Amino acid sequence: MSEPTRPSSHSPEEFNAMYAGTPPWDIGRPQPPLLALADAGELRGRVLDIGCGTGEHALMAAQHGLDATGIDSAPAAIESARRKAAERGLNVRFLVHNALDLESLGEQFDTVLDSGLFHVFDDRDRAAYVESLKTVTAPGARYFVLCFSDRQPGDRGPRRVTQAEIRQSFSQGWRVDAIEMVKIETTMGPEGIVAWLARVARIDG
Ligand code: SAH
């Protein structure tokens, strides 16, 4: 990748510190575009929620009867996620783990959810992340990602992502089935953030 790069929006320590309060993305319920996928029966098998934060999407998968794991590098987020699972009587495995080293999980998943992680990485880590994803998915698995769109005005928050960048990142060993414009809800107001929801399937390669 020779594209100019921009540093990650926050270091792992900064992310962890943000969970001392309520970060703007932590809305206490699933993001509606991902909930719609779950309600439509699009999630199946073993589900991995990467960069799960306080766990709403892994909890959602468990609520839909699926075997769910959530991982995040922020111990404070994982602690909150475990507390929510206990409060809601849901059985979800939450682990402190680095998304760039999924291989060391030593497991395979059928559905991978990414709400707000892909857009955190700089170009180099983005490529490493996609390689990491390959180690926990076999052909037939599906990856659903919700990320900031280049159509979102301004430059506050994480880097904006273009549809072309998504297609480029998933051009080998993956098939991009759809990219649609949706909103990410935040705690900061009703207008939300312009986002892409991409549906990606793992294929040979
Ligand atoms: N999916 C959650 C959180 C999104 S914010 C939600 O929708 O609310 C992005 C999350 O990714 C943060 O919780 C941050 O701690 C986590 N994160 C950032 N870099 C990571 C990495 N390398 N490995 C695992 N998690 C990471």
JSON list of C-alpha atoms and ligand atoms in Angstrom, two decimals:
[
{"chain": "A", "resi": 1, "resn": "MET", "atom": "CA", "xyz": [0.00, 0.00, 0.00]},
{"chain": "A", "resi": 2, "resn": "SER", "atom": "CA", "xyz": [1.65, 3.22, -1.06]},
{"chain": "A", "resi": 3, "resn": "GLU", "atom": "CA", "xyz": [-1.28, 5.51, -0.30]},
{"chain": "A", "resi": 4, "resn": "PRO", "atom": "CA", "xyz": [-0.55, 8.29, 2.16]},
{"chain": "A", "resi": 5, "resn": "THR", "atom": "CA", "xyz": [-1.51, 7.20, 5.59]},
{"chain": "A", "resi": 6, "resn": "ARG", "atom": "CA", "xyz": [-3.08, 8.89, 8.56]},
{"chain": "A", "resi": 7, "resn": "PRO", "atom": "CA", "xyz": [-2.58, 7.82, 12.15]},
{"chain": "A", "resi": 8, "resn": "SER", "atom": "CA", "xyz": [-5.29, 5.76, 13.85]},
{"chain": "A", "resi": 9, "resn": "SER", "atom": "CA", "xyz": [-7.90, 7.96, 15.45]},
{"chain": "A", "resi": 10, "resn": "HIS", "atom": "CA", "xyz": [-7.07, 6.74, 18.97]},
{"chain": "A", "resi": 11, "resn": "SER", "atom": "CA", "xyz": [-4.47, 4.50, 20.56]},
{"chain": "A", "resi": 12, "resn": "PRO", "atom": "CA", "xyz": [-5.75, 1.43, 22.44]},
{"chain": "A", "resi": 13, "resn": "GLU", "atom": "CA", "xyz": [-5.06, 3.28, 25.71]},
{"chain": "A", "resi": 14, "resn": "GLU", "atom": "CA", "xyz": [-7.10, 6.27, 24.54]},
{"chain": "A", "resi": 15, "resn": "PHE", "atom": "CA", "xyz": [-9.98, 4.02, 23.56]},
{"chain": "A", "resi": 16, "resn": "ASN", "atom": "CA", "xyz": [-9.85, 2.31, 26.94]},
{"chain": "A", "resi": 17, "resn": "ALA", "atom": "CA", "xyz": [-9.84, 5.66, 28.76]},
{"chain": "A", "resi": 18, "resn": "MET", "atom": "CA", "xyz": [-12.92, 6.78, 26.80]},
{"chain": "A", "resi": 19, "resn": "TYR", "atom": "CA", "xyz": [-14.90, 3.94, 28.40]},
{"chain": "A", "resi": 20, "resn": "ALA", "atom": "CA", "xyz": [-14.53, 5.66, 31.78]},
{"chain": "A", "resi": 21, "resn": "GLY", "atom": "CA", "xyz": [-17.43, 7.71, 30.42]},
{"chain": "A", "resi": 22, "resn": "THR", "atom": "CA", "xyz": [-19.87, 7.01, 27.58]},
{"chain": "A", "resi": 23, "resn": "PRO", "atom": "CA", "xyz": [-18.15, 7.42, 24.21]},
{"chain": "A", "resi": 24, "resn": "PRO", "atom": "CA", "xyz": [-20.32, 8.94, 21.44]},
{"chain": "A", "resi": 25, "resn": "TRP", "atom": "CA", "xyz": [-20.77, 5.62, 19.61]},
{"chain": "A", "resi": 26, "resn": "ASP", "atom": "CA", "xyz": [-21.87, 3.76, 22.74]},
{"chain": "A", "resi": 27, "resn": "ILE", "atom": "CA", "xyz": [-25.63, 4.17, 22.31]},
{"chain": "A", "resi": 28, "resn": "GLY", "atom": "CA", "xyz": [-26.69, 1.25, 24.52]},
{"chain": "A", "resi": 29, "resn": "ARG", "atom": "CA", "xyz": [-28.45, -0.64, 21.74]},
{"chain": "A", "resi": 30, "resn": "PRO", "atom": "CA", "xyz": [-27.45, -2.13, 18.36]},
{"chain": "A", "resi": 31, "resn": "GLN", "atom": "CA", "xyz": [-26.91, 0.15, 15.40]},
{"chain": "A", "resi": 32, "resn": "PRO", "atom": "CA", "xyz": [-30.17, -0.06, 13.37]},
{"chain": "A", "resi": 33, "resn": "PRO", "atom": "CA", "xyz": [-28.58, -1.29, 10.08]},
{"chain": "A", "resi": 34, "resn": "LEU", "atom": "CA", "xyz": [-27.00, -4.24, 11.92]},
{"chain": "A", "resi": 35, "resn": "LEU", "atom": "CA", "xyz": [-30.18, -4.94, 13.86]},
{"chain": "A", "resi": 36, "resn": "ALA", "atom": "CA", "xyz": [-32.04, -5.03, 10.53]},
{"chain": "A", "resi": 37, "resn": "LEU", "atom": "CA", "xyz": [-29.60, -7.69, 9.25]},
{"chain": "A", "resi": 38, "resn": "ALA", "atom": "CA", "xyz": [-30.13, -9.76, 12.39]},
{"chain": "A", "resi": 39, "resn": "ASP", "atom": "CA", "xyz": [-33.91, -9.43, 12.16]},
{"chain": "A", "resi": 40, "resn": "ALA", "atom": "CA", "xyz": [-33.74, -10.48, 8.49]},
{"chain": "A", "resi": 41, "resn": "GLY", "atom": "CA", "xyz": [-31.93, -13.68, 9.48]},
{"chain": "A", "resi": 42, "resn": "GLU", "atom": "CA", "xyz": [-28.69, -12.65, 7.77]},
{"chain": "A", "resi": 43, "resn": "LEU", "atom": "CA", "xyz": [-26.50, -13.62, 10.73]},
{"chain": "A", "resi": 44, "resn": "ARG", "atom": "CA", "xyz": [-25.77, -17.29, 11.08]},
{"chain": "A", "resi": 45, "resn": "GLY", "atom": "CA", "xyz": [-23.55, -19.83, 12.79]},
{"chain": "A", "resi": 46, "resn": "ARG", "atom": "CA", "xyz": [-20.76, -18.69, 15.06]},
{"chain": "A", "resi": 47, "resn": "VAL", "atom": "CA", "xyz": [-20.66, -14.90, 15.28]},
{"chain": "A", "resi": 48, "resn": "LEU", "atom": "CA", "xyz": [-17.60, -12.77, 16.06]},
{"chain": "A", "resi": 49, "resn": "ASP", "atom": "CA", "xyz": [-18.11, -9.07, 16.90]},
{"chain": "A", "resi": 50, "resn": "ILE", "atom": "CA", "xyz": [-14.72, -7.38, 16.46]},
{"chain": "A", "resi": 51, "resn": "GLY", "atom": "CA", "xyz": [-14.02, -4.13, 18.31]},
{"chain": "A", "resi": 52, "resn": "CYS", "atom": "CA", "xyz": [-17.23, -4.95, 20.16]},
{"chain": "A", "resi": 53, "resn": "GLY", "atom": "CA", "xyz": [-17.03, -2.08, 22.65]},
{"chain": "A", "resi": 54, "resn": "THR", "atom": "CA", "xyz": [-19.66, -2.65, 25.33]},
{"chain": "A", "resi": 55, "resn": "GLY", "atom": "CA", "xyz": [-21.02, -5.56, 23.33]},
{"chain": "A", "resi": 56, "resn": "GLU", "atom": "CA", "xyz": [-24.38, -4.54, 21.85]},
{"chain": "A", "resi": 57, "resn": "HIS", "atom": "CA", "xyz": [-23.92, -6.43, 18.57]},
{"chain": "A", "resi": 58, "resn": "ALA", "atom": "CA", "xyz": [-22.62, -9.64, 20.15]},
{"chain": "A", "resi": 59, "resn": "LEU", "atom": "CA", "xyz": [-25.49, -9.41, 22.64]},
{"chain": "A", "resi": 60, "resn": "MET", "atom": "CA", "xyz": [-27.89, -8.90, 19.73]},
{"chain": "A", "resi": 61, "resn": "ALA", "atom": "CA", "xyz": [-26.55, -12.06, 18.04]},
{"chain": "A", "resi": 62, "resn": "ALA", "atom": "CA", "xyz": [-27.02, -14.03, 21.27]},
{"chain": "A", "resi": 63, "resn": "GLN", "atom": "CA", "xyz": [-30.53, -12.63, 21.58]},
{"chain": "A", "resi": 64, "resn": "HIS", "atom": "CA", "xyz": [-31.16, -14.09, 18.12]},
{"chain": "A", "resi": 65, "resn": "GLY", "atom": "CA", "xyz": [-30.06, -17.51, 19.38]},
{"chain": "A", "resi": 66, "resn": "LEU", "atom": "CA", "xyz": [-26.56, -17.48, 17.91]},
{"chain": "A", "resi": 67, "resn": "ASP", "atom": "CA", "xyz": [-23.23, -18.51, 19.41]},
{"chain": "A", "resi": 68, "resn": "ALA", "atom": "CA", "xyz": [-21.59, -15.11, 19.96]},
{"chain": "A", "resi": 69, "resn": "THR", "atom": "CA", "xyz": [-18.12, -13.88, 20.85]},
{"chain": "A", "resi": 70, "resn": "GLY", "atom": "CA", "xyz": [-17.12, -10.23, 21.25]},
{"chain": "A", "resi": 71, "resn": "ILE", "atom": "CA", "xyz": [-13.54, -9.01, 21.34]},
{"chain": "A", "resi": 72, "resn": "ASP", "atom": "CA", "xyz": [-12.08, -5.59, 22.04]},
{"chain": "A", "resi": 73, "resn": "SER", "atom": "CA", "xyz": [-8.65, -4.28, 23.00]},
{"chain": "A", "resi": 74, "resn": "ALA", "atom": "CA", "xyz": [-10.17, -2.09, 25.74]},
{"chain": "A", "resi": 75, "resn": "PRO", "atom": "CA", "xyz": [-10.49, -3.97, 29.06]},
{"chain": "A", "resi": 76, "resn": "ALA", "atom": "CA", "xyz": [-12.96, -1.35, 30.34]},
{"chain": "A", "resi": 77, "resn": "ALA", "atom": "CA", "xyz": [-15.28, -2.03, 27.39]},
{"chain": "A", "resi": 78, "resn": "ILE", "atom": "CA", "xyz": [-15.09, -5.80, 27.89]},
{"chain": "A", "resi": 79, "resn": "GLU", "atom": "CA", "xyz": [-15.87, -5.39, 31.58]},
{"chain": "A", "resi": 80, "resn": "SER", "atom": "CA", "xyz": [-19.01, -3.40, 30.71]},
{"chain": "A", "resi": 81, "resn": "ALA", "atom": "CA", "xyz": [-20.01, -5.92, 28.03]},
{"chain": "A", "resi": 82, "resn": "ARG", "atom": "CA", "xyz": [-19.72, -8.81, 30.51]},
{"chain": "A", "resi": 83, "resn": "ARG", "atom": "CA", "xyz": [-21.84, -6.90, 32.99]},
{"chain": "A", "resi": 84, "resn": "LYS", "atom": "CA", "xyz": [-24.55, -6.31, 30.38]},
{"chain": "A", "resi": 85, "resn": "ALA", "atom": "CA", "xyz": [-24.56, -10.00, 29.41]},
{"chain": "A", "resi": 86, "resn": "ALA", "atom": "CA", "xyz": [-25.06, -10.97, 33.06]},
{"chain": "A", "resi": 87, "resn": "GLU", "atom": "CA", "xyz": [-27.81, -8.37, 33.54]},
{"chain": "A", "resi": 88, "resn": "ARG", "atom": "CA", "xyz": [-29.64, -9.55, 30.41]},
{"chain": "A", "resi": 89, "resn": "GLY", "atom": "CA", "xyz": [-29.15, -13.23, 31.16]},
{"chain": "A", "resi": 90, "resn": "LEU", "atom": "CA", "xyz": [-27.36, -13.78, 27.84]},
{"chain": "A", "resi": 91, "resn": "ASN", "atom": "CA", "xyz": [-24.50, -16.16, 27.29]},
{"chain": "A", "resi": 92, "resn": "VAL", "atom": "CA", "xyz": [-21.82, -14.32, 25.30]},
{"chain": "A", "resi": 93, "resn": "ARG", "atom": "CA", "xyz": [-18.08, -14.79, 25.48]},
{"chain": "A", "resi": 94, "resn": "PHE", "atom": "CA", "xyz": [-16.26, -11.43, 25.74]},
{"chain": "A", "resi": 95, "resn": "LEU", "atom": "CA", "xyz": [-12.48, -11.34, 25.43]},
{"chain": "A", "resi": 96, "resn": "VAL", "atom": "CA", "xyz": [-9.79, -8.65, 25.54]},
{"chain": "A", "resi": 97, "resn": "HIS", "atom": "CA", "xyz": [-8.05, -9.33, 22.25]},
{"chain": "A", "resi": 98, "resn": "ASN", "atom": "CA", "xyz": [-6.30, -7.50, 19.41]},
{"chain": "A", "resi": 99, "resn": "ALA", "atom": "CA", "xyz": [-8.17, -7.43, 16.09]},
{"chain": "A", "resi": 100, "resn": "LEU", "atom": "CA", "xyz": [-4.83, -7.50, 14.29]},
{"chain": "A", "resi": 101, "resn": "ASP", "atom": "CA", "xyz": [-4.03, -10.90, 15.81]},
{"chain": "A", "resi": 102, "resn": "LEU", "atom": "CA", "xyz": [-7.20, -12.91, 15.31]},
{"chain": "A", "resi": 103, "resn": "GLU", "atom": "CA", "xyz": [-5.17, -15.96, 14.30]},
{"chain": "A", "resi": 104, "resn": "SER", "atom": "CA", "xyz": [-4.21, -16.56, 17.93]},
{"chain": "A", "resi": 105, "resn": "LEU", "atom": "CA", "xyz": [-7.90, -17.13, 18.75]},
{"chain": "A", "resi": 106, "resn": "GLY", "atom": "CA", "xyz": [-7.43, -20.41, 16.85]},
{"chain": "A", "resi": 107, "resn": "GLU", "atom": "CA", "xyz": [-11.11, -20.49, 15.85]},
{"chain": "A", "resi": 108, "resn": "GLN", "atom": "CA", "xyz": [-13.33, -20.04, 12.81]},
{"chain": "A", "resi": 109, "resn": "PHE", "atom": "CA", "xyz": [-16.48, -17.95, 12.55]},
{"chain": "A", "resi": 110, "resn": "ASP", "atom": "CA", "xyz": [-19.37, -17.92, 10.08]},
{"chain": "A", "resi": 111, "resn": "THR", "atom": "CA", "xyz": [-20.39, -14.30, 10.59]},
{"chain": "A", "resi": 112, "resn": "VAL", "atom": "CA", "xyz": [-18.13, -11.39, 11.52]},
{"chain": "A", "resi": 113, "resn": "LEU", "atom": "CA", "xyz": [-19.56, -8.05, 12.63]},
{"chain": "A", "resi": 114, "resn": "ASP", "atom": "CA", "xyz": [-17.60, -4.79, 12.60]},
{"chain": "A", "resi": 115, "resn": "SER", "atom": "CA", "xyz": [-19.37, -1.71, 13.86]},
{"chain": "A", "resi": 116, "resn": "GLY", "atom": "CA", "xyz": [-16.94, 1.16, 13.83]},
{"chain": "A", "resi": 117, "resn": "LEU", "atom": "CA", "xyz": [-13.59, -0.64, 13.85]},
{"chain": "A", "resi": 118, "resn": "PHE", "atom": "CA", "xyz": [-12.53, -0.74, 10.16]},
{"chain": "A", "resi": 119, "resn": "HIS", "atom": "CA", "xyz": [-12.39, 3.08, 9.98]},
{"chain": "A", "resi": 120, "resn": "VAL", "atom": "CA", "xyz": [-10.05, 3.26, 12.99]},
{"chain": "A", "resi": 121, "resn": "PHE", "atom": "CA", "xyz": [-7.06, 1.78, 11.17]},
{"chain": "A", "resi": 122, "resn": "ASP", "atom": "CA", "xyz": [-4.44, 3.60, 9.12]},
{"chain": "A", "resi": 123, "resn": "ASP", "atom": "CA", "xyz": [-3.62, 2.13, 5.71]},
{"chain": "A", "resi": 124, "resn": "ARG", "atom": "CA", "xyz": [-1.02, -0.31, 7.01]},
{"chain": "A", "resi": 125, "resn": "ASP", "atom": "CA", "xyz": [-3.13, -1.63, 9.87]},
{"chain": "A", "resi": 126, "resn": "ARG", "atom": "CA", "xyz": [-6.17, -1.80, 7.59]},
{"chain": "A", "resi": 127, "resn": "ALA", "atom": "CA", "xyz": [-4.35, -4.25, 5.31]},
{"chain": "A", "resi": 128, "resn": "ALA", "atom": "CA", "xyz": [-3.11, -6.20, 8.35]},
{"chain": "A", "resi": 129, "resn": "TYR", "atom": "CA", "xyz": [-6.67, -6.29, 9.70]},
{"chain": "A", "resi": 130, "resn": "VAL", "atom": "CA", "xyz": [-8.05, -7.78, 6.48]},
{"chain": "A", "resi": 131, "resn": "GLU", "atom": "CA", "xyz": [-5.32, -10.46, 6.59]},
{"chain": "A", "resi": 132, "resn": "SER", "atom": "CA", "xyz": [-6.15, -11.09, 10.24]},
{"chain": "A", "resi": 133, "resn": "LEU", "atom": "CA", "xyz": [-9.85, -11.50, 9.32]},
{"chain": "A", "resi": 134, "resn": "LYS", "atom": "CA", "xyz": [-8.89, -14.17, 6.80]},
{"chain": "A", "resi": 135, "resn": "THR", "atom": "CA", "xyz": [-7.39, -16.32, 9.54]},
{"chain": "A", "resi": 136, "resn": "VAL", "atom": "CA", "xyz": [-10.75, -16.73, 11.32]},
{"chain": "A", "resi": 137, "resn": "THR", "atom": "CA", "xyz": [-12.99, -17.16, 8.27]},
{"chain": "A", "resi": 138, "resn": "ALA", "atom": "CA", "xyz": [-13.38, -19.89, 5.66]},
{"chain": "A", "resi": 139, "resn": "PRO", "atom": "CA", "xyz": [-15.00, -19.50, 2.22]},
{"chain": "A", "resi": 140, "resn": "GLY", "atom": "CA", "xyz": [-18.71, -18.97, 2.78]},
{"chain": "A", "resi": 141, "resn": "ALA", "atom": "CA", "xyz": [-18.26, -16.84, 5.90]},
{"chain": "A", "resi": 142, "resn": "ARG", "atom": "CA", "xyz": [-19.63, -13.33, 5.84]},
{"chain": "A", "resi": 143, "resn": "TYR", "atom": "CA", "xyz": [-18.31, -10.01, 7.13]},
{"chain": "A", "resi": 144, "resn": "PHE", "atom": "CA", "xyz": [-20.60, -7.04, 7.74]},
{"chain": "A", "resi": 145, "resn": "VAL", "atom": "CA", "xyz": [-18.98, -3.67, 8.31]},
{"chain": "A", "resi": 146, "resn": "LEU", "atom": "CA", "xyz": [-20.44, -0.33, 9.31]},
{"chain": "A", "resi": 147, "resn": "CYS", "atom": "CA", "xyz": [-18.01, 2.57, 8.86]},
{"chain": "A", "resi": 148, "resn": "PHE", "atom": "CA", "xyz": [-17.85, 6.34, 8.45]},
{"chain": "A", "resi": 149, "resn": "SER", "atom": "CA", "xyz": [-18.50, 7.36, 4.84]},
{"chain": "A", "resi": 150, "resn": "ASP", "atom": "CA", "xyz": [-16.64, 9.96, 2.77]},
{"chain": "A", "resi": 151, "resn": "ARG", "atom": "CA", "xyz": [-20.11, 11.52, 2.38]},
{"chain": "A", "resi": 152, "resn": "GLN", "atom": "CA", "xyz": [-20.05, 12.54, 6.04]},
{"chain": "A", "resi": 153, "resn": "PRO", "atom": "CA", "xyz": [-19.11, 16.24, 6.10]},
{"chain": "A", "resi": 154, "resn": "GLY", "atom": "CA", "xyz": [-16.24, 17.62, 8.16]},
{"chain": "A", "resi": 155, "resn": "ASP", "atom": "CA", "xyz": [-13.31, 15.77, 9.63]},
{"chain": "A", "resi": 156, "resn": "ARG", "atom": "CA", "xyz": [-14.29, 15.23, 13.25]},
{"chain": "A", "resi": 157, "resn": "GLY", "atom": "CA", "xyz": [-14.06, 11.64, 14.40]},
{"chain": "A", "resi": 158, "resn": "PRO", "atom": "CA", "xyz": [-12.49, 8.75, 12.51]},
{"chain": "A", "resi": 159, "resn": "ARG", "atom": "CA", "xyz": [-11.21, 8.82, 8.93]},
{"chain": "A", "resi": 160, "resn": "ARG", "atom": "CA", "xyz": [-13.77, 8.75, 6.16]},
{"chain": "A", "resi": 161, "resn": "VAL", "atom": "CA", "xyz": [-13.90, 5.66, 3.96]},
{"chain": "A", "resi": 162, "resn": "THR", "atom": "CA", "xyz": [-14.84, 5.54, 0.27]},
{"chain": "A", "resi": 163, "resn": "GLN", "atom": "CA", "xyz": [-16.68, 2.68, -1.43]},
{"chain": "A", "resi": 164, "resn": "ALA", "atom": "CA", "xyz": [-13.60, 2.22, -3.62]},
{"chain": "A", "resi": 165, "resn": "GLU", "atom": "CA", "xyz": [-11.42, 1.72, -0.54]},
{"chain": "A", "resi": 166, "resn": "ILE", "atom": "CA", "xyz": [-13.79, -0.97, 0.76]},
{"chain": "A", "resi": 167, "resn": "ARG", "atom": "CA", "xyz": [-13.73, -2.72, -2.62]},
{"chain": "A", "resi": 168, "resn": "GLN", "atom": "CA", "xyz": [-9.95, -2.46, -2.78]},
{"chain": "A", "resi": 169, "resn": "SER", "atom": "CA", "xyz": [-9.44, -3.84, 0.73]},
{"chain": "A", "resi": 170, "resn": "PHE", "atom": "CA", "xyz": [-11.65, -6.84, -0.04]},
{"chain": "A", "resi": 171, "resn": "SER", "atom": "CA", "xyz": [-10.48, -7.52, -3.61]},
{"chain": "A", "resi": 172, "resn": "GLN", "atom": "CA", "xyz": [-8.60, -10.75, -2.87]},
{"chain": "A", "resi": 173, "resn": "GLY", "atom": "CA", "xyz": [-10.19, -13.68, -1.09]},
{"chain": "A", "resi": 174, "resn": "TRP", "atom": "CA", "xyz": [-13.44, -11.77, -0.65]},
{"chain": "A", "resi": 175, "resn": "ARG", "atom": "CA", "xyz": [-16.48, -10.74, -2.68]},
{"chain": "A", "resi": 176, "resn": "VAL", "atom": "CA", "xyz": [-18.20, -7.46, -1.92]},
{"chain": "A", "resi": 177, "resn": "ASP", "atom": "CA", "xyz": [-21.91, -8.23, -2.29]},
{"chain": "A", "resi": 178, "resn": "ALA", "atom": "CA", "xyz": [-23.35, -4.81, -1.48]},
{"chain": "A", "resi": 179, "resn": "ILE", "atom": "CA", "xyz": [-22.48, -1.42, -0.09]},
{"chain": "A", "resi": 180, "resn": "GLU", "atom": "CA", "xyz": [-25.35, 0.77, 1.01]},
{"chain": "A", "resi": 181, "resn": "MET", "atom": "CA", "xyz": [-25.54, 4.21, 2.52]},
{"chain": "A", "resi": 182, "resn": "VAL", "atom": "CA", "xyz": [-26.94, 4.17, 6.05]},
{"chain": "A", "resi": 183, "resn": "LYS", "atom": "CA", "xyz": [-26.55, 6.10, 9.30]},
{"chain": "A", "resi": 184, "resn": "ILE", "atom": "CA", "xyz": [-24.51, 5.43, 12.42]},
{"chain": "A", "resi": 185, "resn": "GLU", "atom": "CA", "xyz": [-26.37, 6.67, 15.46]},
{"chain": "A", "resi": 186, "resn": "THR", "atom": "CA", "xyz": [-24.46, 8.49, 18.20]},
{"chain": "A", "resi": 187, "resn": "THR", "atom": "CA", "xyz": [-25.15, 9.98, 21.60]},
{"chain": "A", "resi": 188, "resn": "MET", "atom": "CA", "xyz": [-24.46, 13.43, 20.13]},
{"chain": "A", "resi": 189, "resn": "GLY", "atom": "CA", "xyz": [-27.76, 14.18, 18.44]},
{"chain": "A", "resi": 190, "resn": "PRO", "atom": "CA", "xyz": [-30.51, 12.74, 16.29]},
{"chain": "A", "resi": 191, "resn": "GLU", "atom": "CA", "xyz": [-28.91, 13.44, 12.90]},
{"chain": "A", "resi": 192, "resn": "GLY", "atom": "CA", "xyz": [-26.37, 10.58, 13.02]},
{"chain": "A", "resi": 193, "resn": "ILE", "atom": "CA", "xyz": [-23.34, 9.99, 10.81]},
{"chain": "A", "resi": 194, "resn": "VAL", "atom": "CA", "xyz": [-23.39, 9.11, 7.12]},
{"chain": "A", "resi": 195, "resn": "ALA", "atom": "CA", "xyz": [-22.00, 5.58, 6.91]},
{"chain": "A", "resi": 196, "resn": "TRP", "atom": "CA", "xyz": [-21.47, 2.60, 4.64]},
{"chain": "A", "resi": 197, "resn": "LEU", "atom": "CA", "xyz": [-22.86, -0.80, 5.43]},
{"chain": "A", "resi": 198, "resn": "ALA", "atom": "CA", "xyz": [-20.87, -3.31, 3.38]},
{"chain": "A", "resi": 199, "resn": "ARG", "atom": "CA", "xyz": [-21.76, -6.99, 3.04]},
{"chain": "A", "resi": 200, "resn": "VAL", "atom": "CA", "xyz": [-18.72, -9.02, 2.18]},
{"chain": "A", "resi": 201, "resn": "ALA", "atom": "CA", "xyz": [-18.39, -12.77, 1.61]},
{"chain": "A", "resi": 202, "resn": "ARG", "atom": "CA", "xyz": [-15.20, -14.80, 2.08]},
{"chain": "A", "resi": 203, "resn": "ILE", "atom": "CA", "xyz": [-14.23, -16.74, -1.04]},
{"chain": "A", "resi": 204, "resn": "ASP", "atom": "CA", "xyz": [-11.15, -18.76, -2.00]},
{"chain": "A", "resi": 205, "resn": "GLY", "atom": "CA", "xyz": [-7.93, -16.82, -2.31]},
{"chain": "B", "resi": 1, "resn": "SAH", "atom": "N1", "xyz": [-18.48, -1.88, 18.03]},
{"chain": "B", "resi": 1, "resn": "SAH", "atom": "C1", "xyz": [-18.68, -0.97, 19.13]},
{"chain": "B", "resi": 1, "resn": "SAH", "atom": "C2", "xyz": [-17.48, -0.04, 19.38]},
{"chain": "B", "resi": 1, "resn": "SAH", "atom": "C3", "xyz": [-17.03, 0.81, 18.20]},
{"chain": "B", "resi": 1, "resn": "SAH", "atom": "S1", "xyz": [-15.69, 1.92, 18.59]},
{"chain": "B", "resi": 1, "resn": "SAH", "atom": "C4", "xyz": [-19.95, -0.19, 18.90]},
{"chain": "B", "resi": 1, "resn": "SAH", "atom": "O1", "xyz": [-20.55, -0.26, 17.83]},
{"chain": "B", "resi": 1, "resn": "SAH", "atom": "O2", "xyz": [-20.37, 0.50, 19.85]},
{"chain": "B", "resi": 1, "resn": "SAH", "atom": "C5", "xyz": [-14.27, 0.97, 18.07]},
{"chain": "B", "resi": 1, "resn": "SAH", "atom": "C6", "xyz": [-13.85, -0.08, 19.08]},
{"chain": "B", "resi": 1, "resn": "SAH", "atom": "O3", "xyz": [-12.73, -0.78, 18.56]},
{"chain": "B", "resi": 1, "resn": "SAH", "atom": "C7", "xyz": [-13.42, 0.48, 20.43]},
{"chain": "B", "resi": 1, "resn": "SAH", "atom": "O4", "xyz": [-14.13, -0.18, 21.44]},
{"chain": "B", "resi": 1, "resn": "SAH", "atom": "C8", "xyz": [-11.92, 0.17, 20.52]},
{"chain": "B", "resi": 1, "resn": "SAH", "atom": "O5", "xyz": [-11.48, -0.11, 21.84]},
{"chain": "B", "resi": 1, "resn": "SAH", "atom": "C9", "xyz": [-11.82, -1.03, 19.61]},
{"chain": "B", "resi": 1, "resn": "SAH", "atom": "N2", "xyz": [-10.49, -1.24, 19.01]},
{"chain": "B", "resi": 1, "resn": "SAH", "atom": "C10", "xyz": [-9.69, -0.32, 18.44]},
{"chain": "B", "resi": 1, "resn": "SAH", "atom": "N3", "xyz": [-8.56, -0.90, 17.97]},
{"chain": "B", "resi": 1, "resn": "SAH", "atom": "C11", "xyz": [-8.68, -2.23, 18.25]},
{"chain": "B", "resi": 1, "resn": "SAH", "atom": "C12", "xyz": [-7.86, -3.37, 18.01]},
{"chain": "B", "resi": 1, "resn": "SAH", "atom": "N4", "xyz": [-6.68, -3.28, 17.39]},
{"chain": "B", "resi": 1, "resn": "SAH", "atom": "N5", "xyz": [-8.30, -4.57, 18.43]},
{"chain": "B", "resi": 1, "resn": "SAH", "atom": "C13", "xyz": [-9.50, -4.71, 19.07]},
{"chain": "B", "resi": 1, "resn": "SAH", "atom": "N6", "xyz": [-10.32, -3.68, 19.31]},
{"chain": "B", "resi": 1, "resn": "SAH", "atom": "C14", "xyz": [-9.92, -2.45, 18.91]}
]
